[in-house]
mmCIF file of C-alpha atoms in Angstrom:
data_model
loop_
_atom_site.group_PDB
_atom_site.id
_atom_site.type_symbol
_atom_site.label_atom_id
_atom_site.label_comp_id
_atom_site.label_asym_id
_atom_site.label_seq_id
_atom_site.Cartn_x
_atom_site.Cartn_y
_atom_site.Cartn_z
ATOM 1 C CA MET A 1 105.660 86.283 129.604
ATOM 2 C CA ASP A 2 102.044 87.364 128.736
ATOM 3 C CA LEU A 3 101.308 90.955 129.347
ATOM 4 C CA PRO A 4 98.377 91.598 131.743
ATOM 5 C CA ASP A 5 96.111 93.281 129.208
ATOM 6 C CA GLU A 6 96.671 90.732 126.698
ATOM 7 C CA PRO A 7 93.518 89.361 125.236
ATOM 8 C CA SER A 8 92.733 85.950 126.314
ATOM 9 C CA THR A 9 92.333 84.817 122.640
ATOM 10 C CA LEU A 10 96.068 85.458 122.067
ATOM 11 C CA ARG A 11 97.510 84.121 125.434
ATOM 12 C CA PHE A 12 98.730 80.840 124.056
ATOM 13 C CA THR A 13 100.152 81.881 120.665
ATOM 14 C CA ASP A 14 103.650 81.361 121.761
ATOM 15 C CA ARG A 15 103.072 77.998 123.270
ATOM 16 C CA ALA A 16 100.706 76.230 121.089
ATOM 17 C CA ASP A 17 103.266 73.497 120.374
ATOM 18 C CA ASP A 18 103.881 72.742 124.099
ATOM 19 C CA TYR A 19 100.000 72.982 124.731
ATOM 20 C CA ALA A 20 99.443 70.179 122.019
ATOM 21 C CA ARG A 21 102.212 67.865 123.228
ATOM 22 C CA TYR A 22 102.070 68.071 126.997
ATOM 23 C CA ARG A 23 98.435 68.958 128.383
ATOM 24 C CA PRO A 24 96.578 66.117 129.991
ATOM 25 C CA GLY A 25 93.757 64.355 128.120
ATOM 26 C CA TYR A 26 90.354 63.424 129.897
ATOM 27 C CA PRO A 27 89.508 59.910 131.056
ATOM 28 C CA GLY A 28 87.154 57.840 128.839
ATOM 29 C CA ALA A 29 84.604 57.692 131.797
ATOM 30 C CA ALA A 30 84.323 61.451 131.484
ATOM 31 C CA ILE A 31 83.500 61.260 127.742
ATOM 32 C CA ASP A 32 80.992 58.614 128.760
ATOM 33 C CA ALA A 33 79.116 60.885 131.256
ATOM 34 C CA ILE A 34 79.034 63.605 128.531
ATOM 35 C CA LEU A 35 77.585 61.360 126.032
ATOM 36 C CA ALA A 36 75.127 59.279 128.460
ATOM 37 C CA GLY A 37 71.534 59.137 127.251
ATOM 38 C CA MET A 38 72.160 60.655 124.009
ATOM 39 C CA ALA A 39 71.715 59.293 120.567
ATOM 40 C CA PRO A 40 74.451 57.196 119.198
ATOM 41 C CA PRO A 41 77.639 59.244 118.777
ATOM 42 C CA ALA A 42 77.781 58.691 114.938
ATOM 43 C CA THR A 43 74.707 60.647 114.713
ATOM 44 C CA LEU A 44 75.617 63.734 116.786
ATOM 45 C CA ALA A 45 76.956 66.902 115.850
ATOM 46 C CA VAL A 46 79.209 68.393 118.583
ATOM 47 C CA ALA A 47 80.665 71.973 118.914
ATOM 48 C CA ASP A 48 83.624 71.876 121.088
ATOM 49 C CA VAL A 49 84.274 75.730 122.026
ATOM 50 C CA GLY A 50 87.581 77.149 123.207
ATOM 51 C CA ALA A 51 88.865 73.767 121.546
ATOM 52 C CA GLY A 52 92.623 74.848 121.935
ATOM 53 C CA THR A 53 94.637 72.094 120.111
ATOM 54 C CA GLY A 54 91.824 69.708 120.132
ATOM 55 C CA ILE A 55 92.214 67.540 123.037
ATOM 56 C CA SER A 56 88.659 66.880 123.905
ATOM 57 C CA ALA A 57 87.451 67.193 120.300
ATOM 58 C CA ARG A 58 89.586 64.160 119.209
ATOM 59 C CA LEU A 59 88.130 62.074 122.150
ATOM 60 C CA LEU A 60 84.672 63.067 121.050
ATOM 61 C CA ALA A 61 85.387 62.292 117.388
ATOM 62 C CA GLU A 62 87.070 58.984 118.459
ATOM 63 C CA ARG A 63 83.753 58.079 119.608
ATOM 64 C CA GLY A 64 82.248 58.568 116.215
ATOM 65 C CA ALA A 65 80.755 62.186 116.677
ATOM 66 C CA ARG A 66 81.252 64.798 114.137
ATOM 67 C CA VAL A 67 82.904 67.691 115.810
ATOM 68 C CA THR A 68 83.184 71.376 115.124
ATOM 69 C CA ALA A 69 86.238 72.676 116.953
ATOM 70 C CA VAL A 70 85.673 76.412 117.697
ATOM 71 C CA GLU A 71 89.012 78.081 118.546
ATOM 72 C CA PRO A 72 89.926 81.831 118.172
ATOM 73 C CA ASN A 73 93.778 81.402 118.234
ATOM 74 C CA ALA A 74 95.328 80.572 114.881
ATOM 75 C CA ALA A 75 98.480 79.066 116.372
ATOM 76 C CA MET A 76 96.449 76.633 118.548
ATOM 77 C CA ARG A 77 94.458 75.553 115.487
ATOM 78 C CA ALA A 78 97.649 75.053 113.701
ATOM 79 C CA ALA A 79 99.018 73.052 116.300
ATOM 80 C CA ALA A 80 96.335 70.527 116.435
ATOM 81 C CA ALA A 81 96.541 67.099 115.361
ATOM 82 C CA PRO A 82 94.148 66.296 112.444
ATOM 83 C CA HIS A 83 91.200 63.956 112.859
ATOM 84 C CA PRO A 84 88.818 63.090 109.871
ATOM 85 C CA ARG A 85 85.844 63.905 112.066
ATOM 86 C CA VAL A 86 87.036 67.255 113.377
ATOM 87 C CA VAL A 87 86.305 70.480 111.479
ATOM 88 C CA TRP A 88 88.206 73.539 112.637
ATOM 89 C CA VAL A 89 86.617 76.960 112.549
ATOM 90 C CA GLU A 90 87.744 80.464 113.921
ATOM 91 C CA GLY A 91 85.285 81.757 116.505
ATOM 92 C CA THR A 92 84.958 82.641 120.062
ATOM 93 C CA ALA A 93 82.323 81.334 122.738
ATOM 94 C CA GLU A 94 80.385 84.521 122.411
ATOM 95 C CA ALA A 95 80.224 84.601 118.583
ATOM 96 C CA THR A 96 80.962 80.919 117.126
ATOM 97 C CA GLY A 97 79.773 81.596 113.693
ATOM 98 C CA LEU A 98 77.870 78.373 113.771
ATOM 99 C CA PRO A 99 74.383 78.208 112.390
ATOM 100 C CA ALA A 100 71.320 78.396 114.928
ATOM 101 C CA GLY A 101 70.058 74.901 115.963
ATOM 102 C CA SER A 102 72.739 73.096 114.325
ATOM 103 C CA HIS A 103 74.473 71.036 117.168
ATOM 104 C CA ASP A 104 73.189 68.483 119.551
ATOM 105 C CA LEU A 105 76.115 68.951 122.217
ATOM 106 C CA VAL A 106 78.202 71.993 123.183
ATOM 107 C CA THR A 107 81.421 70.957 124.964
ATOM 108 C CA VAL A 108 83.847 73.351 126.796
ATOM 109 C CA ALA A 109 86.858 71.746 128.317
ATOM 110 C CA GLN A 110 89.251 73.833 130.390
ATOM 111 C CA ALA A 111 88.157 77.103 128.650
ATOM 112 C CA PHE A 112 85.050 78.342 130.501
ATOM 113 C CA HIS A 113 87.060 80.824 132.808
ATOM 114 C CA TRP A 114 88.031 82.739 129.845
ATOM 115 C CA PHE A 115 84.343 83.432 128.440
ATOM 116 C CA GLU A 116 81.864 86.204 129.080
ATOM 117 C CA VAL A 117 79.234 84.205 130.757
ATOM 118 C CA GLY A 118 76.140 85.757 129.471
ATOM 119 C CA GLY A 119 77.244 86.136 125.891
ATOM 120 C CA ALA A 120 78.560 82.538 125.619
ATOM 121 C CA LEU A 121 75.669 80.889 127.159
ATOM 122 C CA ALA A 122 73.292 82.738 124.744
ATOM 123 C CA GLU A 123 75.368 81.640 122.014
ATOM 124 C CA PHE A 124 75.407 77.856 123.214
ATOM 125 C CA GLN A 125 71.709 77.943 123.287
ATOM 126 C CA ARG A 126 71.220 79.473 119.938
ATOM 127 C CA VAL A 127 73.591 76.841 118.179
ATOM 128 C CA LEU A 128 72.109 73.970 120.188
ATOM 129 C CA ARG A 129 68.821 72.166 118.693
ATOM 130 C CA ARG A 130 65.879 71.705 120.978
ATOM 131 C CA GLY A 131 66.631 68.947 123.606
ATOM 132 C CA GLY A 132 70.508 69.788 123.222
ATOM 133 C CA ARG A 133 73.069 69.490 125.904
ATOM 134 C CA LEU A 134 75.884 71.623 127.370
ATOM 135 C CA ALA A 135 78.905 69.974 129.074
ATOM 136 C CA ILE A 136 81.573 71.887 130.933
ATOM 137 C CA VAL A 137 84.772 69.944 131.925
ATOM 138 C CA TRP A 138 87.761 70.536 134.170
ATOM 139 C CA ASN A 139 90.953 69.013 135.055
ATOM 140 C CA ARG A 140 91.595 70.216 138.545
ATOM 141 C CA ARG A 141 95.100 69.457 140.077
ATOM 142 C CA SER A 142 95.130 67.406 143.215
ATOM 143 C CA HIS A 143 96.045 69.029 146.520
ATOM 144 C CA ASP A 144 96.774 65.823 148.341
ATOM 145 C CA ASP A 145 99.266 63.980 146.120
ATOM 146 C CA ALA A 146 102.765 65.130 147.065
ATOM 147 C CA CYS A 147 104.247 65.604 143.597
ATOM 148 C CA THR A 148 101.347 67.398 142.181
ATOM 149 C CA ALA A 149 101.350 69.615 145.264
ATOM 150 C CA GLY A 150 105.087 70.334 144.645
ATOM 151 C CA TYR A 151 104.479 71.013 141.041
ATOM 152 C CA ARG A 152 101.858 73.781 142.158
ATOM 153 C CA ALA A 153 104.130 75.182 144.790
ATOM 154 C CA ALA A 154 106.888 75.429 142.127
ATOM 155 C CA LEU A 155 104.682 77.586 139.803
ATOM 156 C CA GLN A 156 103.305 79.754 142.854
ATOM 157 C CA ALA A 157 106.925 80.405 143.949
ATOM 158 C CA VAL A 158 107.493 82.322 140.698
ATOM 159 C CA GLY A 159 104.028 83.818 140.368
ATOM 160 C CA ALA A 160 103.050 81.561 137.570
ATOM 161 C CA ASP A 161 100.227 79.324 138.694
ATOM 162 C CA ALA A 162 97.698 78.694 135.971
ATOM 163 C CA PRO A 163 94.607 81.005 135.592
ATOM 164 C CA VAL A 164 92.337 78.015 135.973
ATOM 165 C CA GLU A 165 93.680 76.935 139.212
ATOM 166 C CA ARG A 166 93.287 80.516 140.690
ATOM 167 C CA SER A 167 89.703 80.556 139.368
ATOM 168 C CA THR A 168 86.454 79.083 140.936
ATOM 169 C CA PHE A 169 83.705 77.603 138.917
ATOM 170 C CA ASP A 170 80.041 78.070 140.189
ATOM 171 C CA PRO A 171 77.455 75.888 138.290
ATOM 172 C CA ALA A 172 74.880 77.897 139.583
ATOM 173 C CA VAL A 173 75.750 80.790 137.098
ATOM 174 C CA ILE A 174 74.744 78.328 134.376
ATOM 175 C CA ALA A 175 71.055 77.679 135.619
ATOM 176 C CA ALA A 176 70.820 81.311 136.736
ATOM 177 C CA THR A 177 70.505 82.452 133.117
ATOM 178 C CA GLY A 178 67.480 80.072 132.638
ATOM 179 C CA ARG A 179 69.013 78.972 129.398
ATOM 180 C CA PHE A 180 70.133 75.479 130.583
ATOM 181 C CA ALA A 181 68.696 73.304 133.472
ATOM 182 C CA GLY A 182 68.765 69.655 135.088
ATOM 183 C CA LEU A 183 72.485 69.742 136.155
ATOM 184 C CA ARG A 184 74.422 66.361 136.485
ATOM 185 C CA THR A 185 77.638 66.382 138.058
ATOM 186 C CA HIS A 186 80.407 63.739 137.831
ATOM 187 C CA VAL A 187 83.958 63.403 139.206
ATOM 188 C CA PHE A 188 86.571 61.090 137.830
ATOM 189 C CA ALA A 189 90.175 60.346 138.704
ATOM 190 C CA ASN A 190 92.846 61.358 136.174
ATOM 191 C CA THR A 191 96.586 60.807 136.072
ATOM 192 C CA GLN A 192 99.334 62.266 133.591
ATOM 193 C CA VAL A 193 102.575 60.273 133.683
ATOM 194 C CA LEU A 194 105.532 62.454 132.708
ATOM 195 C CA THR A 195 109.390 62.293 132.031
ATOM 196 C CA GLU A 196 111.388 65.122 132.993
ATOM 197 C CA VAL A 197 111.032 66.932 129.702
ATOM 198 C CA GLN A 198 107.420 66.315 129.629
ATOM 199 C CA LEU A 199 107.025 67.846 132.965
ATOM 200 C CA LEU A 200 108.817 70.886 131.911
ATOM 201 C CA GLY A 201 106.872 71.175 128.739
ATOM 202 C CA ARG A 202 103.699 70.856 130.820
ATOM 203 C CA ALA A 203 104.794 73.849 132.772
ATOM 204 C CA LEU A 204 105.661 75.782 129.727
ATOM 205 C CA SER A 205 102.141 75.305 128.210
ATOM 206 C CA THR A 206 100.804 77.580 130.913
ATOM 207 C CA SER A 207 100.173 80.957 129.735
ATOM 208 C CA THR A 208 101.542 82.608 133.031
ATOM 209 C CA VAL A 209 104.814 80.785 132.995
ATOM 210 C CA PRO A 210 107.856 82.970 131.711
ATOM 211 C CA LYS A 211 109.909 81.402 128.828
ATOM 212 C CA GLU A 212 113.005 83.158 129.586
ATOM 213 C CA GLY A 213 114.769 85.150 132.549
ATOM 214 C CA PRO A 214 115.607 84.531 136.083
ATOM 215 C CA ARG A 215 111.870 83.386 137.073
ATOM 216 C CA HIS A 216 112.150 80.754 134.240
ATOM 217 C CA ASP A 217 115.481 79.553 135.361
ATOM 218 C CA ASP A 218 114.186 79.151 138.965
ATOM 219 C CA LEU A 219 111.118 77.206 137.969
ATOM 220 C CA ILE A 220 113.033 74.859 135.663
ATOM 221 C CA GLY A 221 115.447 74.246 138.524
ATOM 222 C CA ALA A 222 112.457 73.661 140.904
ATOM 223 C CA LEU A 223 110.843 71.326 138.595
ATOM 224 C CA ARG A 224 114.144 69.202 137.769
ATOM 225 C CA SER A 225 114.331 68.725 141.378
ATOM 226 C CA LEU A 226 110.783 67.673 141.989
ATOM 227 C CA HIS A 227 111.225 65.206 139.037
ATOM 228 C CA ALA A 228 114.262 63.765 140.633
ATOM 229 C CA GLN A 229 112.490 63.553 144.103
ATOM 230 C CA HIS A 230 109.428 61.642 142.906
ATOM 231 C CA ARG A 231 110.479 59.773 139.591
ATOM 232 C CA ASP A 232 109.891 56.014 139.620
ATOM 233 C CA ALA A 233 111.948 53.237 138.069
ATOM 234 C CA SER A 234 111.014 54.255 134.620
ATOM 235 C CA GLY A 235 112.147 57.653 135.103
ATOM 236 C CA ARG A 236 108.638 59.259 135.203
ATOM 237 C CA VAL A 237 106.366 61.147 137.672
ATOM 238 C CA ALA A 238 102.548 61.486 138.005
ATOM 239 C CA LEU A 239 100.483 64.600 138.137
ATOM 240 C CA VAL A 240 97.153 63.755 139.642
ATOM 241 C CA TYR A 241 94.031 65.340 138.741
ATOM 242 C CA ARG A 242 90.238 65.371 139.412
ATOM 243 C CA THR A 243 88.241 65.472 136.145
ATOM 244 C CA GLU A 244 84.828 67.293 136.947
ATOM 245 C CA VAL A 245 82.114 67.104 134.357
ATOM 246 C CA PHE A 246 78.958 69.412 134.573
ATOM 247 C CA VAL A 247 76.175 68.678 132.200
ATOM 248 C CA TRP A 248 72.877 70.445 131.520
ATOM 249 C CA ASP A 249 70.008 70.379 128.960
ATOM 250 C CA ARG A 250 69.058 73.239 126.978
ATOM 251 C CA THR A 251 65.842 75.055 127.838
ATOM 252 C CA GLU A 252 63.484 77.211 125.644
ATOM 253 C CA ALA A 253 63.695 80.090 128.127
ATOM 254 C CA GLY A 254 65.030 83.199 126.465
ATOM 255 C CA ALA A 255 65.710 81.342 123.183
ATOM 256 C CA PRO A 256 65.656 83.285 119.867
ATOM 257 C CA GLN A 257 62.375 82.520 118.039
ATOM 258 C CA ALA A 258 62.470 80.740 114.641
#
């Protein structure tokens, strides 16, 4: 299990393969919302920050965008499936290493809670061109679906619910810096269909889930029971999410002078 004082940039080192295989993606409508009103994707340079194993980076690249995936964890970068329009770089949200004014769009999918807000937003503004855009995306687990609620309860019972589920996101913190404005919000349904093996892998991709010991064994037993209770005729269950998309425009307030 992760130590409480382990840096966030190292938290997924021992579970990068599970992350790549078993984390949910994002619906096409969410990608549409991120890109709406921008130039044709083939003309866009996108910085996907906190890119993990490239789930969102590849979705943007499949639309034709040229994506720079910024990820500090070497194991996560190594576990990413390659894509011809995705280039990987080592960097953090606060220090991406990207040139100033080099990108049209910065995206952050399921990672903003790990960032230092002020430093990250200053860096995003620096990296973006005039008229550039910031998009922050979350997959939030349903509180209403019975199987999804059971999954949450199983993790909570062993003290291992995901940090993102325990955190809150207030979009007002973005506007408060003056660096981004014009918030647009969108919400989309998203479902992840899983076999028993995939359900267990989904849990083990979470940084707070123990990989061995009594708590691990208790969780695996609970998830096997959950799968047996909710599986359909094909042997699969569904985890239900709300995909939330927040989009802002870059401002010139506080921007470094060329």
